[in-house]
Amino acid sequence: MASIQEALAMLLGADSEAKNITEEAKRKAEEIEEEAKRKAASEREARLKAAREQAKAIVDSARASAQTEAQQIEALGRQELERMEKRFNENAPAVIKGLVAELVNAYLQKARGQ
């Protein structure tokens, strides 16, 4: 009977040890899982941050390009306006003289009865 009791005590001890080992393994697995989740979340956040920074850089670059283009268009428009004003100032006196001459001729012809 003593050997049965010893065997039973050994079995109970082994069962208890197996439970402890199982619980320790579960706890360790949970720790590993939590650490993996934290690392994954951290990596995800880092990727999102990098993507946001890249998007911001693209938007800033596009904005700068658009501003540069708008300034160039404005400068070209201003140059064209200056050329038009110069041509007007150069050609207006001759056009006005021609119109005045035509009007004078028209009035003279009316005055002469023609």
Short mmCIF file of N, CA and C in Angstrom, two decimals:
data_model
loop_
_atom_site.label_atom_id
_atom_site.label_comp_id
_atom_site.label_asym_id
_atom_site.label_seq_id
_atom_site.Cartn_x
_atom_site.Cartn_y
_atom_site.Cartn_z
N MET A 1 0.81 -1.19 0.00
CA MET A 1 0.00 0.00 0.00
C MET A 1 0.86 1.26 0.00
N ALA A 2 1.99 1.16 0.63
CA ALA A 2 2.87 2.32 0.70
C ALA A 2 3.35 2.69 -0.69
N SER A 3 3.65 1.69 -1.50
CA SER A 3 4.12 2.03 -2.83
C SER A 3 3.00 2.63 -3.67
N ILE A 4 1.78 2.21 -3.41
CA ILE A 4 0.64 2.82 -4.13
C ILE A 4 0.50 4.26 -3.68
N GLN A 5 0.63 4.50 -2.40
CA GLN A 5 0.53 5.87 -1.89
C GLN A 5 1.68 6.71 -2.43
N GLU A 6 2.86 6.13 -2.49
CA GLU A 6 4.00 6.86 -3.04
C GLU A 6 3.76 7.18 -4.52
N ALA A 7 3.26 6.19 -5.24
CA ALA A 7 2.98 6.40 -6.66
C ALA A 7 1.91 7.46 -6.84
N LEU A 8 0.89 7.38 -5.97
CA LEU A 8 -0.19 8.38 -6.03
C LEU A 8 0.36 9.76 -5.70
N ALA A 9 1.20 9.86 -4.70
CA ALA A 9 1.79 11.14 -4.32
C ALA A 9 2.66 11.66 -5.46
N MET A 10 3.42 10.76 -6.10
CA MET A 10 4.23 11.17 -7.24
C MET A 10 3.35 11.66 -8.39
N LEU A 11 2.28 10.94 -8.64
CA LEU A 11 1.37 11.34 -9.71
C LEU A 11 0.73 12.69 -9.41
N LEU A 12 0.32 12.89 -8.17
CA LEU A 12 -0.27 14.18 -7.78
C LEU A 12 0.76 15.29 -7.91
N GLY A 13 1.98 15.00 -7.49
CA GLY A 13 3.06 15.98 -7.63
C GLY A 13 3.33 16.29 -9.09
N ALA A 14 3.35 15.25 -9.91
CA ALA A 14 3.59 15.44 -11.34
C ALA A 14 2.45 16.22 -11.97
N ASP A 15 1.22 15.92 -11.54
CA ASP A 15 0.05 16.64 -12.06
C ASP A 15 0.13 18.11 -11.68
N SER A 16 0.49 18.36 -10.42
CA SER A 16 0.61 19.73 -9.95
C SER A 16 1.72 20.46 -10.71
N GLU A 17 2.83 19.78 -10.91
CA GLU A 17 3.94 20.37 -11.65
C GLU A 17 3.54 20.63 -13.10
N ALA A 18 2.80 19.71 -13.70
CA ALA A 18 2.34 19.88 -15.07
C ALA A 18 1.40 21.08 -15.18
N LYS A 19 0.52 21.23 -14.16
CA LYS A 19 -0.38 22.39 -14.15
C LYS A 19 0.43 23.68 -14.05
N ASN A 20 1.44 23.69 -13.18
CA ASN A 20 2.28 24.88 -13.02
C ASN A 20 3.01 25.21 -14.33
N ILE A 21 3.56 24.16 -14.95
CA ILE A 21 4.27 24.36 -16.22
C ILE A 21 3.32 24.88 -17.28
N THR A 22 2.11 24.31 -17.33
CA THR A 22 1.10 24.73 -18.31
C THR A 22 0.71 26.19 -18.08
N GLU A 23 0.47 26.54 -16.81
CA GLU A 23 0.10 27.92 -16.49
C GLU A 23 1.23 28.88 -16.83
N GLU A 24 2.47 28.48 -16.52
CA GLU A 24 3.63 29.31 -16.85
C GLU A 24 3.75 29.48 -18.36
N ALA A 25 3.53 28.40 -19.10
CA ALA A 25 3.60 28.46 -20.57
C ALA A 25 2.51 29.37 -21.12
N LYS A 26 1.30 29.28 -20.56
CA LYS A 26 0.20 30.16 -21.00
C LYS A 26 0.54 31.62 -20.73
N ARG A 27 1.06 31.87 -19.51
CA ARG A 27 1.42 33.24 -19.14
C ARG A 27 2.52 33.77 -20.07
N LYS A 28 3.51 32.94 -20.35
CA LYS A 28 4.59 33.33 -21.24
C LYS A 28 4.05 33.59 -22.65
N ALA A 29 3.14 32.73 -23.12
CA ALA A 29 2.55 32.91 -24.45
C ALA A 29 1.75 34.21 -24.51
N GLU A 30 1.02 34.52 -23.45
CA GLU A 30 0.26 35.78 -23.41
C GLU A 30 1.20 36.98 -23.44
N GLU A 31 2.31 36.89 -22.71
CA GLU A 31 3.29 37.98 -22.72
C GLU A 31 3.87 38.17 -24.12
N ILE A 32 4.21 37.05 -24.76
CA ILE A 32 4.76 37.11 -26.12
C ILE A 32 3.74 37.71 -27.08
N GLU A 33 2.48 37.28 -26.93
CA GLU A 33 1.41 37.80 -27.80
C GLU A 33 1.22 39.30 -27.59
N GLU A 34 1.21 39.74 -26.33
CA GLU A 34 1.05 41.17 -26.04
C GLU A 34 2.22 41.97 -26.60
N GLU A 35 3.43 41.45 -26.43
CA GLU A 35 4.61 42.14 -26.97
C GLU A 35 4.53 42.22 -28.50
N ALA A 36 4.08 41.15 -29.13
CA ALA A 36 3.93 41.15 -30.59
C ALA A 36 2.89 42.18 -31.02
N LYS A 37 1.80 42.27 -30.26
CA LYS A 37 0.76 43.26 -30.57
C LYS A 37 1.31 44.68 -30.43
N ARG A 38 2.08 44.91 -29.35
CA ARG A 38 2.66 46.25 -29.15
C ARG A 38 3.62 46.60 -30.28
N LYS A 39 4.45 45.63 -30.66
CA LYS A 39 5.40 45.88 -31.75
C LYS A 39 4.67 46.15 -33.06
N ALA A 40 3.62 45.36 -33.33
CA ALA A 40 2.85 45.55 -34.57
C ALA A 40 2.19 46.93 -34.58
N ALA A 41 1.63 47.32 -33.43
CA ALA A 41 0.99 48.63 -33.34
C ALA A 41 2.02 49.74 -33.53
N SER A 42 3.19 49.56 -32.94
CA SER A 42 4.25 50.55 -33.07
C SER A 42 4.72 50.65 -34.53
N GLU A 43 4.89 49.51 -35.18
CA GLU A 43 5.30 49.51 -36.59
C GLU A 43 4.23 50.14 -37.47
N ARG A 44 2.96 49.83 -37.18
CA ARG A 44 1.86 50.41 -37.94
C ARG A 44 1.86 51.93 -37.80
N GLU A 45 2.05 52.39 -36.55
CA GLU A 45 2.07 53.83 -36.31
C GLU A 45 3.25 54.49 -37.02
N ALA A 46 4.40 53.81 -37.01
CA ALA A 46 5.57 54.35 -37.71
C ALA A 46 5.31 54.44 -39.22
N ARG A 47 4.67 53.41 -39.79
CA ARG A 47 4.36 53.44 -41.22
C ARG A 47 3.36 54.56 -41.53
N LEU A 48 2.35 54.71 -40.67
CA LEU A 48 1.37 55.78 -40.87
C LEU A 48 2.04 57.15 -40.79
N LYS A 49 2.93 57.30 -39.81
CA LYS A 49 3.63 58.58 -39.66
C LYS A 49 4.47 58.87 -40.90
N ALA A 50 5.18 57.86 -41.38
CA ALA A 50 5.99 58.04 -42.59
C ALA A 50 5.12 58.38 -43.79
N ALA A 51 3.97 57.72 -43.90
CA ALA A 51 3.06 58.00 -45.02
C ALA A 51 2.51 59.42 -44.92
N ARG A 52 2.17 59.86 -43.70
CA ARG A 52 1.68 61.23 -43.52
C ARG A 52 2.76 62.25 -43.89
N GLU A 53 3.99 61.98 -43.46
CA GLU A 53 5.09 62.89 -43.78
C GLU A 53 5.34 62.94 -45.28
N GLN A 54 5.26 61.78 -45.93
CA GLN A 54 5.46 61.74 -47.38
C GLN A 54 4.34 62.50 -48.09
N ALA A 55 3.10 62.29 -47.64
CA ALA A 55 1.97 63.00 -48.25
C ALA A 55 2.11 64.51 -48.05
N LYS A 56 2.54 64.91 -46.85
CA LYS A 56 2.73 66.34 -46.58
C LYS A 56 3.81 66.91 -47.50
N ALA A 57 4.89 66.16 -47.68
CA ALA A 57 5.97 66.63 -48.56
C ALA A 57 5.47 66.77 -50.00
N ILE A 58 4.65 65.83 -50.45
CA ILE A 58 4.10 65.89 -51.81
C ILE A 58 3.18 67.10 -51.96
N VAL A 59 2.32 67.32 -50.95
CA VAL A 59 1.40 68.46 -51.00
C VAL A 59 2.18 69.77 -50.97
N ASP A 60 3.20 69.85 -50.09
CA ASP A 60 4.01 71.07 -50.02
C ASP A 60 4.72 71.33 -51.34
N SER A 61 5.24 70.28 -51.94
CA SER A 61 5.93 70.42 -53.23
C SER A 61 4.95 70.88 -54.31
N ALA A 62 3.77 70.28 -54.33
CA ALA A 62 2.76 70.67 -55.32
C ALA A 62 2.34 72.12 -55.11
N ARG A 63 2.19 72.52 -53.85
CA ARG A 63 1.80 73.90 -53.54
C ARG A 63 2.89 74.87 -54.02
N ALA A 64 4.14 74.53 -53.75
CA ALA A 64 5.25 75.40 -54.17
C ALA A 64 5.30 75.49 -55.70
N SER A 65 5.10 74.36 -56.37
CA SER A 65 5.09 74.37 -57.84
C SER A 65 3.95 75.22 -58.37
N ALA A 66 2.78 75.08 -57.77
CA ALA A 66 1.62 75.86 -58.21
C ALA A 66 1.87 77.36 -57.99
N GLN A 67 2.47 77.71 -56.86
CA GLN A 67 2.76 79.12 -56.61
C GLN A 67 3.77 79.67 -57.61
N THR A 68 4.79 78.87 -57.90
CA THR A 68 5.80 79.30 -58.88
C THR A 68 5.16 79.48 -60.25
N GLU A 69 4.32 78.53 -60.63
CA GLU A 69 3.64 78.63 -61.93
C GLU A 69 2.72 79.84 -61.97
N ALA A 70 2.00 80.09 -60.89
CA ALA A 70 1.11 81.26 -60.84
C ALA A 70 1.91 82.55 -60.97
N GLN A 71 3.07 82.60 -60.32
CA GLN A 71 3.91 83.80 -60.42
C GLN A 71 4.42 83.98 -61.84
N GLN A 72 4.79 82.88 -62.49
CA GLN A 72 5.25 82.97 -63.88
C GLN A 72 4.13 83.44 -64.80
N ILE A 73 2.94 82.89 -64.60
CA ILE A 73 1.79 83.30 -65.42
C ILE A 73 1.48 84.78 -65.20
N GLU A 74 1.55 85.21 -63.95
CA GLU A 74 1.31 86.63 -63.64
C GLU A 74 2.35 87.51 -64.32
N ALA A 75 3.61 87.10 -64.26
CA ALA A 75 4.68 87.88 -64.89
C ALA A 75 4.48 87.95 -66.40
N LEU A 76 4.12 86.82 -67.02
CA LEU A 76 3.87 86.81 -68.47
C LEU A 76 2.69 87.72 -68.81
N GLY A 77 1.64 87.66 -68.01
CA GLY A 77 0.48 88.53 -68.24
C GLY A 77 0.84 89.99 -68.12
N ARG A 78 1.66 90.30 -67.12
CA ARG A 78 2.09 91.70 -66.93
C ARG A 78 2.94 92.15 -68.12
N GLN A 79 3.84 91.29 -68.60
CA GLN A 79 4.66 91.64 -69.77
C GLN A 79 3.80 91.85 -71.01
N GLU A 80 2.80 90.99 -71.20
CA GLU A 80 1.91 91.12 -72.36
C GLU A 80 1.13 92.43 -72.27
N LEU A 81 0.65 92.76 -71.08
CA LEU A 81 -0.08 94.01 -70.89
C LEU A 81 0.82 95.21 -71.20
N GLU A 82 2.07 95.16 -70.75
CA GLU A 82 3.01 96.25 -71.04
C GLU A 82 3.27 96.37 -72.54
N ARG A 83 3.41 95.22 -73.23
CA ARG A 83 3.60 95.26 -74.69
C ARG A 83 2.38 95.86 -75.38
N MET A 84 1.18 95.48 -74.92
CA MET A 84 -0.04 96.02 -75.52
C MET A 84 -0.13 97.53 -75.31
N GLU A 85 0.19 97.99 -74.10
CA GLU A 85 0.17 99.42 -73.82
C GLU A 85 1.19 100.16 -74.69
N LYS A 86 2.37 99.57 -74.85
CA LYS A 86 3.40 100.19 -75.68
C LYS A 86 2.94 100.30 -77.13
N ARG A 87 2.37 99.19 -77.66
CA ARG A 87 1.87 99.22 -79.04
C ARG A 87 0.75 100.25 -79.19
N PHE A 88 -0.14 100.30 -78.19
CA PHE A 88 -1.23 101.28 -78.24
C PHE A 88 -0.66 102.69 -78.27
N ASN A 89 0.27 102.96 -77.36
CA ASN A 89 0.87 104.30 -77.31
C ASN A 89 1.62 104.64 -78.59
N GLU A 90 2.21 103.65 -79.23
CA GLU A 90 2.93 103.89 -80.49
C GLU A 90 1.96 104.11 -81.65
N ASN A 91 0.87 103.34 -81.68
CA ASN A 91 -0.04 103.36 -82.84
C ASN A 91 -1.23 104.30 -82.68
N ALA A 92 -1.60 104.65 -81.46
CA ALA A 92 -2.79 105.46 -81.24
C ALA A 92 -2.72 106.82 -81.93
N PRO A 93 -1.62 107.56 -81.84
CA PRO A 93 -1.62 108.88 -82.50
C PRO A 93 -1.88 108.79 -84.00
N ALA A 94 -1.29 107.81 -84.67
CA ALA A 94 -1.50 107.67 -86.12
C ALA A 94 -2.95 107.31 -86.41
N VAL A 95 -3.53 106.42 -85.61
CA VAL A 95 -4.92 106.01 -85.82
C VAL A 95 -5.84 107.20 -85.59
N ILE A 96 -5.56 107.96 -84.54
CA ILE A 96 -6.40 109.13 -84.24
C ILE A 96 -6.29 110.15 -85.37
N LYS A 97 -5.08 110.38 -85.86
CA LYS A 97 -4.91 111.33 -86.98
C LYS A 97 -5.68 110.86 -88.20
N GLY A 98 -5.64 109.56 -88.47
CA GLY A 98 -6.36 109.01 -89.62
C GLY A 98 -7.86 109.19 -89.46
N LEU A 99 -8.39 108.91 -88.25
CA LEU A 99 -9.83 109.09 -88.01
C LEU A 99 -10.23 110.56 -88.14
N VAL A 100 -9.40 111.43 -87.58
CA VAL A 100 -9.71 112.86 -87.67
C VAL A 100 -9.70 113.30 -89.13
N ALA A 101 -8.72 112.82 -89.90
CA ALA A 101 -8.64 113.18 -91.32
C ALA A 101 -9.88 112.70 -92.06
N GLU A 102 -10.33 111.48 -91.76
CA GLU A 102 -11.54 110.96 -92.41
C GLU A 102 -12.75 111.80 -92.04
N LEU A 103 -12.89 112.16 -90.77
CA LEU A 103 -14.02 112.99 -90.34
C LEU A 103 -13.97 114.37 -91.01
N VAL A 104 -12.77 114.94 -91.06
CA VAL A 104 -12.64 116.25 -91.69
C VAL A 104 -13.04 116.16 -93.16
N ASN A 105 -12.56 115.13 -93.85
CA ASN A 105 -12.93 114.95 -95.25
C ASN A 105 -14.43 114.77 -95.41
N ALA A 106 -15.03 114.00 -94.51
CA ALA A 106 -16.48 113.77 -94.59
C ALA A 106 -17.23 115.08 -94.39
N TYR A 107 -16.82 115.89 -93.41
CA TYR A 107 -17.49 117.17 -93.18
C TYR A 107 -17.25 118.13 -94.35
N LEU A 108 -16.05 118.12 -94.89
CA LEU A 108 -15.76 119.00 -96.02
C LEU A 108 -16.61 118.62 -97.23
N GLN A 109 -16.76 117.32 -97.45
CA GLN A 109 -17.58 116.88 -98.58
C GLN A 109 -19.04 117.27 -98.36
N LYS A 110 -19.51 117.16 -97.12
CA LYS A 110 -20.89 117.58 -96.84
C LYS A 110 -21.04 119.09 -97.03
N ALA A 111 -20.02 119.80 -96.59
CA ALA A 111 -20.08 121.26 -96.70
C ALA A 111 -20.05 121.69 -98.16
N ARG A 112 -19.38 120.97 -99.00
CA ARG A 112 -19.30 121.30 -100.41
C ARG A 112 -20.52 120.77 -101.15
N GLY A 113 -21.30 119.97 -100.45
CA GLY A 113 -22.51 119.45 -101.05
C GLY A 113 -22.29 118.21 -101.87
N GLN A 114 -21.31 117.51 -101.64
CA GLN A 114 -21.03 116.31 -102.44
C GLN A 114 -21.49 115.09 -101.76
#
